[in-house]
Short mmCIF file of C-alpha atoms in Angstrom, two decimals:
data_model
loop_
_atom_site.label_atom_id
_atom_site.label_comp_id
_atom_site.label_asym_id
_atom_site.label_seq_id
_atom_site.Cartn_x
_atom_site.Cartn_y
_atom_site.Cartn_z
CA MET Z 137 0.00 0.00 0.00
CA TRP Z 138 1.28 3.45 -0.86
CA GLN Z 139 0.64 5.83 2.00
CA GLN Z 140 1.17 9.49 2.75
CA ARG Z 141 4.25 9.86 4.94
CA MET Z 142 3.51 9.54 8.68
CA THR Z 143 4.56 12.44 10.83
CA SER Z 144 7.12 10.65 12.98
CA SER Z 145 10.31 9.02 11.75
CA THR Z 146 9.41 5.82 13.61
CA GLN Z 147 6.13 5.48 11.81
CA GLY Z 148 7.92 6.17 8.52
CA SER Z 149 10.34 3.30 9.20
CA VAL Z 150 7.47 0.96 9.98
CA VAL Z 151 5.74 1.82 6.74
CA LYS Z 152 8.90 1.16 4.75
CA GLU Z 153 9.48 -2.18 6.45
CA MET Z 154 5.89 -3.24 5.86
CA ALA Z 155 6.22 -2.28 2.22
CA ARG Z 156 9.21 -4.61 1.90
CA ILE Z 157 7.55 -7.52 3.69
CA ASP Z 158 4.13 -7.54 2.08
CA ASN Z 159 5.13 -6.35 -1.38
CA THR Z 160 5.17 -9.75 -3.07
CA THR Z 161 1.91 -10.94 -1.50
CA ARG Z 162 0.04 -7.77 -2.44
CA ILE Z 163 1.21 -7.92 -6.04
CA ILE Z 164 0.27 -11.57 -6.51
CA LYS Z 165 -3.26 -10.94 -5.22
CA ARG Z 166 -3.97 -7.77 -7.17
CA PHE Z 167 -1.71 -7.61 -10.18
CA GLU Z 168 -2.75 -10.98 -11.60
CA ALA Z 169 -6.43 -10.05 -11.30
CA GLY Z 170 -5.89 -7.07 -13.59
CA ALA Z 171 -3.27 -8.39 -16.00
CA LEU Z 172 -5.78 -9.79 -18.46
CA LEU Z 173 -7.67 -6.50 -18.50
CA CYS Z 174 -4.53 -4.55 -19.47
CA ALA Z 175 -3.76 -7.04 -22.24
CA MET Z 176 -7.28 -6.70 -23.65
CA LEU Z 177 -7.07 -2.90 -23.60
CA TRP Z 178 -3.73 -2.94 -25.34
CA GLN Z 179 -5.31 -4.91 -28.17
CA LEU Z 180 -7.63 -1.96 -28.74
CA VAL Z 181 -4.99 0.76 -28.96
CA SER Z 182 -1.48 0.57 -30.40
CA CYS Z 183 0.74 3.47 -29.39
CA ALA Z 184 2.56 5.21 -32.22
CA GLY Z 185 6.24 4.49 -32.62
CA THR Z 186 6.36 1.02 -31.03
CA GLN Z 187 9.01 -1.15 -32.70
CA PRO Z 188 9.88 -4.81 -32.08
CA GLN Z 189 13.11 -5.38 -30.16
CA THR Z 190 14.85 -8.51 -28.96
CA ASP Z 191 17.58 -7.18 -26.68
CA GLU Z 192 18.29 -10.02 -24.27
CA THR Z 193 19.96 -7.66 -21.77
CA THR Z 194 16.80 -5.71 -20.97
CA THR Z 195 13.46 -6.49 -19.46
CA SER Z 196 10.64 -6.88 -21.96
CA VAL Z 197 6.90 -7.22 -22.01
CA SER Z 198 5.05 -8.88 -24.86
CA THR Z 199 1.53 -7.79 -25.71
CA GLU Z 200 -0.56 -9.84 -28.10
CA THR Z 201 -2.83 -8.34 -30.75
CA ASP Z 202 -5.67 -10.18 -32.51
CA SER Z 203 -3.14 -12.37 -34.26
CA ALA Z 204 -0.26 -14.17 -32.63
CA ASP Z 205 1.81 -13.30 -35.72
CA ASN Z 206 1.49 -9.60 -34.85
CA GLU Z 207 2.99 -9.85 -31.38
CA ILE Z 208 4.71 -6.60 -30.37
CA THR Z 209 7.69 -6.70 -28.01
CA GLU Z 210 9.11 -3.51 -26.49
CA SER Z 211 11.99 -3.31 -24.06
CA SER Z 212 12.78 -0.87 -21.31
CA GLY Z 213 16.30 0.25 -20.53
CA VAL Z 214 16.50 -1.75 -17.29
CA PRO Z 215 18.54 -5.00 -17.28
CA ALA Z 216 16.41 -8.10 -16.91
CA ASP Z 217 18.32 -9.32 -13.88
CA LEU Z 218 18.24 -6.07 -11.90
CA ASP Z 219 17.01 -6.66 -8.34
CA LEU Z 220 16.65 -3.72 -5.94
CA ASP Z 221 16.36 -6.10 -3.00
CA GLY Z 222 13.34 -4.44 -1.40
CA GLU Z 223 14.66 -0.87 -1.71
CA VAL Z 224 11.91 1.71 -1.12
CA ILE Z 225 11.81 4.69 -3.48
CA THR Z 226 10.38 7.73 -1.67
CA VAL Z 227 8.74 10.25 -3.99
CA TRP Z 228 7.89 13.84 -2.98
CA CYS Z 229 4.71 14.85 -4.83
CA THR Z 230 2.83 18.05 -5.30
CA THR Z 231 -0.81 17.49 -4.49
CA GLU Z 232 -1.59 17.36 -8.23
CA ALA Z 233 0.91 14.57 -8.83
CA TYR Z 234 -0.04 12.60 -5.74
CA ASP Z 235 -3.71 12.55 -6.71
CA ILE Z 236 -3.07 10.76 -9.99
CA LEU Z 237 -0.25 8.43 -8.96
CA ALA Z 238 -0.65 7.32 -5.34
CA LEU Z 239 -3.47 4.79 -5.68
CA GLU Z 240 -3.60 2.60 -2.60
CA GLU Z 241 -5.96 -0.01 -3.98
CA GLN Z 242 -8.10 -0.91 -6.96
CA THR Z 243 -11.30 1.15 -7.07
CA GLY Z 244 -13.19 -0.35 -10.00
CA ASP Z 245 -12.43 2.70 -12.16
CA ILE Z 246 -10.61 1.28 -15.17
CA LEU Z 247 -8.05 4.08 -15.42
CA ASP Z 248 -7.29 4.14 -11.69
CA ASP Z 249 -6.94 0.38 -11.67
CA THR Z 250 -4.56 0.45 -14.63
CA ILE Z 251 -2.36 3.00 -12.83
CA TYR Z 252 -2.47 0.87 -9.70
CA MET Z 253 -1.43 -2.20 -11.68
CA ALA Z 254 1.36 -0.31 -13.41
CA ASN Z 255 2.76 0.66 -10.01
CA SER Z 256 2.46 -2.93 -8.88
CA ALA Z 257 4.20 -4.20 -12.01
CA VAL Z 258 7.16 -1.89 -11.38
CA GLN Z 259 7.46 -3.07 -7.78
CA GLU Z 260 7.32 -6.70 -8.81
CA ARG Z 261 9.76 -6.37 -11.67
CA LEU Z 262 12.37 -4.49 -9.66
CA ASN Z 263 11.65 -6.02 -6.24
CA CYS Z 264 11.21 -2.60 -4.70
CA GLY Z 265 8.68 -0.54 -2.78
CA ILE Z 266 7.19 2.83 -3.72
CA GLU Z 267 6.23 5.48 -1.20
CA PHE Z 268 4.40 8.37 -2.81
CA VAL Z 269 4.35 11.24 -0.29
CA ASN Z 270 1.68 13.92 -0.48
CA SER Z 271 3.69 17.02 0.35
CA GLY Z 272 0.56 19.08 0.90
CA TYR Z 273 1.96 21.74 -1.43
CA GLY Z 274 0.35 22.76 -4.70
CA SER Z 275 1.69 24.32 -7.86
CA SER Z 276 2.02 27.79 -6.35
CA THR Z 277 3.98 26.73 -3.26
CA ASP Z 278 6.06 23.72 -4.28
CA THR Z 279 9.15 25.78 -5.22
CA ALA Z 280 9.66 27.16 -1.71
CA ALA Z 281 9.02 23.77 -0.12
CA ILE Z 282 11.56 21.95 -2.30
CA SER Z 283 14.13 24.73 -1.90
CA THR Z 284 13.86 24.58 1.87
CA LEU Z 285 14.52 20.85 1.88
CA LEU Z 286 17.38 20.74 -0.59
CA LEU Z 287 19.19 23.87 0.56
CA ALA Z 288 19.32 22.14 3.95
CA ASP Z 289 20.83 19.07 2.22
CA ASP Z 290 17.83 16.95 3.21
CA THR Z 291 18.02 13.43 1.73
CA THR Z 292 14.62 12.15 2.80
CA TYR Z 293 13.25 12.05 -0.74
CA ASP Z 294 14.71 10.13 -3.67
CA LEU Z 295 12.66 11.82 -6.39
CA TYR Z 296 10.64 15.04 -6.70
CA LEU Z 297 7.46 15.54 -8.74
CA PRO Z 298 6.77 19.30 -8.90
CA VAL Z 299 5.00 21.22 -11.66
CA GLN Z 300 6.69 22.97 -14.53
CA TRP Z 301 5.84 26.62 -14.06
CA SER Z 302 7.20 26.76 -10.52
CA GLY Z 303 9.40 23.74 -9.85
CA GLY Z 304 11.19 24.08 -13.19
CA LYS Z 305 12.85 27.28 -12.07
CA LEU Z 306 14.84 25.37 -9.45
CA VAL Z 307 16.94 23.74 -12.18
CA SER Z 308 19.13 26.83 -12.54
CA GLN Z 309 19.78 26.82 -8.78
CA GLY Z 310 21.58 23.49 -9.03
CA LEU Z 311 19.07 21.64 -6.85
CA TYR Z 312 18.41 18.82 -9.34
CA LEU Z 313 20.79 16.14 -10.57
CA ASN Z 314 22.04 16.03 -14.16
CA VAL Z 315 20.76 12.69 -15.48
CA ALA Z 316 22.01 12.95 -19.07
CA ASP Z 317 24.38 10.04 -18.46
CA ALA Z 318 22.37 8.30 -15.75
CA PRO Z 319 21.87 4.53 -16.03
CA TYR Z 320 18.82 2.75 -17.41
CA ILE Z 321 16.84 5.75 -18.73
CA SER Z 322 16.33 5.18 -22.46
CA PHE Z 323 15.89 8.75 -23.69
CA ASP Z 324 15.53 7.57 -27.30
CA LYS Z 325 12.32 5.66 -26.52
CA PRO Z 326 8.82 7.03 -27.12
CA TRP Z 327 7.91 7.08 -23.43
CA TRP Z 328 10.34 10.00 -22.99
CA ASP Z 329 10.19 13.46 -24.57
CA LEU Z 330 13.89 14.21 -25.05
CA ASP Z 331 13.42 17.42 -27.05
CA TYR Z 332 11.23 18.90 -24.34
CA MET Z 333 13.68 17.95 -21.60
CA LYS Z 334 16.56 19.53 -23.52
CA GLU Z 335 14.51 22.71 -23.98
CA MET Z 336 14.31 22.95 -20.17
CA SER Z 337 18.10 22.96 -19.90
CA VAL Z 338 21.19 24.62 -21.37
CA GLY Z 339 23.91 22.67 -23.17
CA ASN Z 340 23.89 19.39 -25.07
CA GLU Z 341 25.06 17.23 -22.16
CA LYS Z 342 22.69 18.31 -19.41
CA ILE Z 343 19.23 16.98 -18.54
CA PHE Z 344 17.83 17.89 -15.15
CA THR Z 345 14.11 17.26 -15.64
CA LEU Z 346 12.27 14.13 -16.77
CA VAL Z 347 9.17 14.51 -18.95
CA GLY Z 348 7.47 11.31 -20.01
CA ASP Z 349 4.71 8.79 -19.58
CA TYR Z 350 5.32 7.89 -15.93
CA SER Z 351 2.37 10.28 -15.42
CA ARG Z 352 -0.63 10.78 -17.67
CA HIS Z 353 -0.11 14.55 -17.23
CA ARG Z 354 2.18 14.46 -20.29
CA THR Z 355 -0.89 13.64 -22.42
CA GLU Z 356 -3.78 14.95 -20.32
CA MET Z 357 -2.53 18.55 -20.33
CA LEU Z 358 -1.79 18.89 -24.05
CA ASN Z 359 -3.58 21.85 -25.62
CA CYS Z 360 -6.10 21.15 -28.34
CA ILE Z 361 -9.25 22.63 -29.87
CA TYR Z 362 -12.69 21.01 -29.86
CA TYR Z 363 -15.25 21.78 -32.53
CA ASN Z 364 -19.00 21.33 -32.83
CA LYS Z 365 -19.63 18.73 -35.54
CA GLN Z 366 -23.27 19.66 -35.97
CA LEU Z 367 -22.50 23.33 -36.57
CA TYR Z 368 -19.74 22.40 -38.98
CA GLU Z 369 -22.12 20.13 -40.88
CA ASP Z 370 -24.75 22.88 -41.03
CA PHE Z 371 -22.31 25.23 -42.74
CA TYR Z 372 -20.01 22.93 -44.68
CA GLY Z 373 -22.03 19.74 -45.27
CA ASP Z 374 -19.89 17.17 -43.44
CA GLY Z 375 -19.43 17.12 -39.70
CA ASP Z 376 -16.15 15.25 -40.04
CA GLY Z 377 -14.89 17.48 -42.83
CA LEU Z 378 -12.65 19.55 -40.62
CA TYR Z 379 -10.52 16.48 -39.97
CA GLN Z 380 -9.65 16.36 -43.66
CA VAL Z 381 -8.83 20.06 -43.65
CA VAL Z 382 -6.31 19.34 -40.88
CA LEU Z 383 -4.88 16.28 -42.63
CA ASP Z 384 -4.49 18.26 -45.86
CA GLY Z 385 -2.38 20.80 -43.95
CA GLU Z 386 -4.91 23.57 -44.55
CA PHE Z 387 -6.08 24.37 -41.02
CA THR Z 388 -4.34 27.73 -40.68
CA LEU Z 389 -5.00 30.93 -38.74
CA GLU Z 390 -6.70 32.32 -41.83
CA ARG Z 391 -8.93 29.24 -42.24
CA TYR Z 392 -9.80 29.33 -38.55
CA LYS Z 393 -10.68 33.01 -38.79
CA GLN Z 394 -12.90 32.40 -41.82
CA ILE Z 395 -14.86 29.65 -40.06
CA CYS Z 396 -15.42 31.90 -37.03
CA GLU Z 397 -16.77 34.63 -39.28
CA ASP Z 398 -18.98 32.22 -41.25
CA VAL Z 399 -20.84 30.89 -38.22
CA TYR Z 400 -21.31 34.22 -36.44
CA VAL Z 401 -24.88 35.43 -35.78
CA ASP Z 402 -25.74 38.58 -33.82
CA ILE Z 403 -28.43 36.84 -31.79
CA ASP Z 404 -28.97 39.63 -29.28
CA ASN Z 405 -29.07 42.28 -32.06
CA ASP Z 406 -26.76 44.66 -30.20
CA GLY Z 407 -24.54 45.26 -33.22
CA ALA Z 408 -21.41 43.95 -31.48
CA VAL Z 409 -19.71 40.62 -30.91
CA SER Z 410 -20.95 39.63 -27.48
CA LEU Z 411 -21.57 36.60 -25.29
CA GLY Z 412 -25.23 36.67 -26.32
CA ASP Z 413 -24.32 35.79 -29.93
CA ARG Z 414 -23.52 32.60 -31.77
CA LEU Z 415 -19.75 32.70 -31.93
CA GLY Z 416 -16.81 31.12 -33.57
CA ALA Z 417 -15.05 31.03 -30.19
CA VAL Z 418 -14.62 32.66 -26.80
CA GLN Z 419 -10.91 33.40 -26.51
CA CYS Z 420 -9.09 34.06 -23.24
CA TRP Z 421 -6.46 36.79 -23.30
CA ASN Z 422 -3.95 34.49 -21.59
CA GLY Z 423 -3.59 30.77 -22.28
CA HIS Z 424 -5.53 30.65 -25.55
CA THR Z 425 -3.55 33.54 -27.01
CA MET Z 426 -0.24 32.06 -25.87
CA ALA Z 427 -1.06 28.74 -27.56
CA LEU Z 428 -2.08 30.46 -30.80
CA LEU Z 429 1.25 32.30 -30.85
CA TYR Z 430 3.60 29.45 -30.06
CA CYS Z 431 1.75 26.77 -32.03
CA SER Z 432 2.26 29.13 -34.98
CA GLU Z 433 6.00 28.62 -34.41
CA LEU Z 434 6.77 31.92 -32.74
CA ARG Z 435 10.31 31.45 -31.45
CA ILE Z 436 12.13 33.47 -28.83
CA THR Z 437 15.34 31.41 -28.85
CA GLU Z 438 17.28 28.98 -30.98
CA ARG Z 439 20.37 26.91 -30.05
CA ASP Z 440 23.95 26.95 -31.23
CA GLU Z 441 25.95 23.79 -31.86
CA ASP Z 442 26.74 23.51 -28.15
CA GLY Z 443 23.08 23.69 -27.15
CA ILE Z 444 23.34 27.27 -25.84
CA PRO Z 445 20.20 29.37 -26.44
CA TYR Z 446 20.32 32.78 -28.07
CA LEU Z 447 17.57 35.28 -28.89
CA VAL Z 448 15.91 35.16 -32.33
CA MET Z 449 12.65 36.95 -31.61
CA ASN Z 450 13.41 40.08 -33.63
CA THR Z 451 12.57 38.65 -37.05
CA GLU Z 452 10.05 39.63 -39.68
CA HIS Z 453 8.41 36.21 -39.46
CA ASN Z 454 7.86 36.49 -35.70
CA MET Z 455 6.43 39.98 -36.11
CA ASP Z 456 4.07 38.64 -38.79
CA ILE Z 457 2.88 35.88 -36.45
CA ILE Z 458 2.14 38.36 -33.66
CA ARG Z 459 0.29 40.66 -36.05
CA SER Z 460 -1.78 37.75 -37.42
CA VAL Z 461 -2.72 36.48 -33.96
CA TYR Z 462 -3.67 40.04 -33.00
CA GLU Z 463 -5.95 40.34 -36.05
CA LEU Z 464 -7.50 36.96 -35.29
CA SER Z 465 -8.03 37.78 -31.63
CA ARG Z 466 -9.14 41.40 -31.75
CA GLU Z 467 -10.46 42.01 -35.27
CA THR Z 468 -12.38 38.83 -36.16
CA THR Z 469 -16.15 39.04 -36.28
CA GLY Z 470 -17.16 35.89 -34.46
CA ILE Z 471 -14.43 35.76 -31.81
CA PHE Z 472 -15.25 37.14 -28.39
CA TYR Z 473 -11.93 38.16 -26.86
CA GLY Z 474 -12.19 37.97 -23.07
CA THR Z 475 -10.05 40.13 -20.79
CA GLU Z 476 -11.44 38.84 -17.50
CA VAL Z 477 -9.67 36.36 -15.24
CA GLU Z 478 -9.18 32.97 -16.84
CA SER Z 479 -11.73 31.14 -14.73
CA ILE Z 480 -14.49 33.55 -15.80
CA ASN Z 481 -13.46 33.37 -19.45
CA GLY Z 482 -13.49 29.60 -19.11
CA GLU Z 483 -17.04 29.63 -17.80
CA HIS Z 484 -18.13 31.81 -20.71
CA GLN Z 485 -16.60 29.58 -23.37
CA THR Z 486 -17.95 26.40 -21.78
CA GLU Z 487 -21.49 27.81 -21.63
CA ARG Z 488 -21.43 28.93 -25.28
CA PHE Z 489 -19.95 25.67 -26.53
CA LEU Z 490 -22.24 23.37 -24.54
CA SER Z 491 -25.30 25.29 -25.74
CA ASP Z 492 -24.27 24.94 -29.42
CA ASN Z 493 -23.56 28.67 -29.62
CA ALA Z 494 -19.85 28.42 -30.40
CA MET Z 495 -18.03 26.46 -33.09
CA PHE Z 496 -14.74 26.10 -31.22
CA TYR Z 497 -13.61 25.40 -27.67
CA TYR Z 498 -10.02 25.91 -26.52
CA GLY Z 499 -9.09 23.13 -24.15
CA SER Z 500 -6.75 20.28 -23.33
CA MET Z 501 -6.94 16.52 -23.69
CA GLY Z 502 -8.36 16.44 -20.18
CA SER Z 503 -11.19 18.83 -21.05
CA SER Z 504 -13.43 15.98 -22.16
CA SER Z 505 -14.71 15.71 -18.58
CA THR Z 506 -15.88 19.34 -18.76
CA LEU Z 507 -17.75 18.56 -21.98
CA ARG Z 508 -19.41 15.41 -20.68
CA ASP Z 509 -22.89 16.96 -20.89
CA MET Z 510 -22.49 18.20 -24.46
CA ARG Z 511 -25.63 17.31 -26.43
CA SER Z 512 -24.13 17.65 -29.90
CA ASP Z 513 -21.28 15.55 -31.15
CA TYR Z 514 -17.86 17.17 -31.19
CA GLY Z 515 -14.39 16.45 -32.49
CA VAL Z 516 -10.86 17.35 -31.48
CA ILE Z 517 -8.21 19.01 -33.63
CA PRO Z 518 -4.81 20.65 -33.09
CA TYR Z 519 -4.27 24.39 -32.91
CA PRO Z 520 -4.03 25.97 -36.37
CA LYS Z 521 -0.78 26.51 -38.22
CA TYR Z 522 0.40 30.03 -39.02
CA ASP Z 523 0.07 29.26 -42.75
CA GLU Z 524 0.31 26.30 -45.11
CA ASN Z 525 4.10 26.66 -45.33
CA GLN Z 526 4.37 25.58 -41.69
CA GLU Z 527 5.31 21.90 -41.83
CA ASN Z 528 3.69 20.61 -38.63
CA TYR Z 529 0.81 21.40 -36.33
CA HIS Z 530 1.93 21.92 -32.75
CA SER Z 531 0.60 21.64 -29.24
CA MET Z 532 1.67 23.25 -25.99
CA ILE Z 533 1.26 21.82 -22.54
CA GLY Z 534 -0.33 23.24 -19.44
CA GLU Z 535 2.14 24.92 -17.10
CA THR Z 536 0.98 22.74 -14.23
CA MET Z 537 2.25 19.59 -15.94
CA THR Z 538 4.17 17.38 -13.52
CA PHE Z 539 7.80 16.59 -14.24
CA ALA Z 540 10.26 14.45 -12.30
CA ALA Z 541 13.70 15.38 -10.98
CA LEU Z 542 16.31 13.62 -8.88
CA PRO Z 543 17.68 15.83 -6.09
CA TYR Z 544 21.32 16.86 -6.47
CA ASN Z 545 22.12 14.82 -3.34
CA CYS Z 546 20.20 11.67 -4.32
CA GLN Z 547 21.45 8.65 -2.38
CA LYS Z 548 19.94 6.01 -4.70
CA VAL Z 549 20.63 7.23 -8.23
CA ASP Z 550 20.71 3.83 -9.93
CA ALA Z 551 17.59 2.56 -8.15
CA VAL Z 552 15.62 5.75 -8.83
CA CYS Z 553 16.57 5.75 -12.50
CA ALA Z 554 15.49 2.13 -12.86
CA PHE Z 555 12.22 2.92 -11.10
CA ILE Z 556 11.30 5.96 -13.22
CA GLU Z 557 12.27 4.19 -16.45
CA GLU Z 558 10.01 1.25 -15.62
CA LEU Z 559 7.17 3.54 -14.54
CA ALA Z 560 7.38 5.48 -17.83
CA PHE Z 561 7.57 2.19 -19.73
CA GLU Z 562 4.43 0.93 -17.99
CA GLY Z 563 2.72 4.26 -18.53
CA TYR Z 564 3.38 4.20 -22.26
CA HIS Z 565 2.29 0.61 -22.78
CA ASN Z 566 -0.62 0.30 -20.36
CA VAL Z 567 -1.78 3.55 -18.76
CA LEU Z 568 -1.66 5.63 -21.94
CA PRO Z 569 -3.71 3.17 -24.02
CA THR Z 570 -6.29 2.97 -21.23
CA TYR Z 571 -6.39 6.77 -21.01
CA TYR Z 572 -6.98 6.96 -24.76
CA GLU Z 573 -9.66 4.31 -24.57
CA THR Z 574 -11.63 5.33 -21.48
CA VAL Z 575 -11.14 9.08 -21.10
CA LEU Z 576 -10.71 10.19 -24.69
CA LYS Z 577 -12.07 7.66 -27.14
CA THR Z 578 -15.35 6.94 -25.38
CA LYS Z 579 -16.44 10.55 -25.87
CA TYR Z 580 -15.25 11.82 -29.22
CA VAL Z 581 -12.77 9.46 -30.86
CA ARG Z 582 -15.16 7.38 -32.94
CA ASP Z 583 -13.31 7.12 -36.24
CA ASP Z 584 -9.84 6.76 -37.68
CA SER Z 585 -9.49 10.49 -38.36
CA SER Z 586 -10.09 11.36 -34.72
CA GLY Z 587 -7.38 8.92 -33.69
CA GLN Z 588 -5.04 10.62 -36.12
CA MET Z 589 -5.83 13.97 -34.53
CA LEU Z 590 -4.81 12.66 -31.11
CA ASP Z 591 -1.53 11.41 -32.51
CA ILE Z 592 -0.81 14.76 -34.20
CA ILE Z 593 -1.49 16.62 -30.97
CA ARG Z 594 0.61 14.28 -28.84
CA ASP Z 595 3.57 13.95 -31.22
CA ASN Z 596 4.24 17.65 -31.89
CA LEU Z 597 4.69 19.24 -28.48
CA VAL Z 598 6.57 22.54 -28.56
CA THR Z 599 8.05 24.88 -25.96
CA ASP Z 600 10.86 27.41 -25.62
CA ILE Z 601 13.31 27.82 -22.75
CA ALA Z 602 12.22 31.46 -22.60
CA LEU Z 603 8.69 30.25 -21.83
CA ILE Z 604 9.89 28.03 -19.00
CA TYR Z 605 12.20 30.58 -17.37
CA GLY Z 606 10.15 33.70 -18.13
CA SER Z 607 11.86 36.49 -16.22
CA ALA Z 608 15.31 35.09 -17.03
CA PHE Z 609 14.62 36.12 -20.62
CA GLY Z 610 13.13 39.49 -19.77
CA ASP Z 611 9.56 38.13 -19.84
CA LEU Z 612 9.72 38.22 -23.65
CA CYS Z 613 7.40 35.22 -23.75
CA TYR Z 614 4.54 37.24 -22.25
CA ALA Z 615 5.13 40.50 -24.12
CA PRO Z 616 3.17 39.62 -27.30
CA ARG Z 617 0.21 38.45 -25.22
CA GLU Z 618 0.24 41.68 -23.21
CA LEU Z 619 0.56 43.78 -26.36
CA ILE Z 620 -2.46 42.06 -27.94
CA LYS Z 621 -4.43 42.55 -24.73
CA SER Z 622 -3.62 46.26 -24.81
CA GLY Z 623 -4.99 46.54 -28.36
CA SER Z 624 -1.88 46.50 -30.54
CA GLY Z 625 -0.30 44.01 -32.90
CA GLU Z 626 2.90 45.94 -33.70
CA PHE Z 627 5.63 44.31 -31.64
CA ALA Z 628 8.89 45.72 -33.06
CA ALA Z 629 9.00 48.79 -30.80
CA LYS Z 630 8.03 46.73 -27.75
CA TYR Z 631 10.81 44.24 -28.43
CA ALA Z 632 13.38 47.02 -28.82
CA SER Z 633 12.50 48.25 -25.32
CA LEU Z 634 12.99 44.78 -23.81
CA GLU Z 635 15.95 43.37 -25.70
CA SER Z 636 18.88 44.67 -23.64
CA ALA Z 637 17.46 43.47 -20.32
CA ALA Z 638 16.52 40.12 -21.86
CA ILE Z 639 20.04 39.56 -23.18
CA ALA Z 640 21.61 40.44 -19.83
CA SER Z 641 19.34 38.22 -17.76
CA SER Z 642 19.57 35.28 -20.20
CA GLU Z 643 23.38 35.46 -20.13
CA GLU Z 644 23.22 35.20 -16.35
CA LEU Z 645 21.01 32.11 -16.60
CA ILE Z 646 23.32 30.52 -19.16
CA GLU Z 647 26.29 31.13 -16.87
CA GLN Z 648 24.47 29.42 -13.99
CA PHE Z 649 23.86 26.34 -16.15
CA THR Z 650 27.42 26.34 -17.46
CA GLU Z 651 28.81 26.21 -13.94
CA MET Z 652 26.69 23.19 -12.98
CA ASP Z 653 27.97 19.63 -13.41
#
């Protein structure tokens, strides 16, 4: 059983000892009961990128499809004979992470049970215990809590699970371990997002944060757009037709703008785009605008051959993107641009979408629960491209996504790396397919095109180190959003006023990374 840490050290020792003693018995009783269920679910969904491997030096799990001839074998990076001899891995969790990982028993909910069984499988395979600790801190307070522990050289916790927007900033303080050369973690495998992890660091040989499928947050928090199939059919004749527009590479800012204008009706007859009208979309000044900008390939930094970031924001292409997103947001008949706090804007867009009075809904993969009461059918698509010359659609991820990091003073590096590799491996092969099947596919993924949309959204995640570290790059990442909110789309003068400070602060950050091992 995984329990929140007891308050006294004695109780904590008892819990650890009990975890060692009853680990095997608990797994036999519960894991076997659910193994068949996981195998059946895996038959329904095949994760993109899985390739057969027969490396005898690594552990492997075989999952059968409808035909024995189509058996798929995937291997983790952990040696088959590795035995942690009852070692307990103690994981510090923000409340958000604890709630989705620390399942003490099977509940009957298929997703919860799959997560529970994945945890059990890792314990059995490695002969270890897991102690997920609810820190009691959320995304706005986890930075101070972790800093306090690690600056005091506390070694209680073997792994930390904070959230990106706050906990990520501790990387530059040297509080996390560089795991670029750590054992067992197979960064080239699809259960890890190597590009994203590198974007959170400086230099080619440094990785301090782990982003992957050990938690469903990596998928659940991906930005996407929902659309009303019935409205689309009313105007364009085929409710599924927008899928083909996406697949043809033609879902651009201009196409999106045109659809919003086509469906607009001034229902309340006030002569202005308002919440009483039928809309293309309700757009929030913050998150929605940020996603439109960066999914259009707005870039603040690029990297040199040594992996060192440098500013590239002052380009004609970036200025064109900002101007286009401004015109879409503030000058499109059919888009209600909200300047209120995000929660209020969110309520407005949910009400309009659920009542069939908006074509589009800005959300995330996890938003399907919000749309559970939707009467009309809806689909999911990626954010639009800037134009048809943009090669790929992109998605961003919510800033409260959980990542994992080993503390700089970790006492069990090999064991922790084996644990997190196996947990990500299990997440990719079992939890992720179940999440697709139960949370996503049961609501809107009812055809092959919808499945393709999910793959496009998941496989093209984008970020920028200047987004992650914000103030260390002069808050350049927020400046276009603020300019659009103020009623302007001309960014050149704004950038000129921010550039010197951004260069100075970014050089300081780069120096901090350079000095770390």
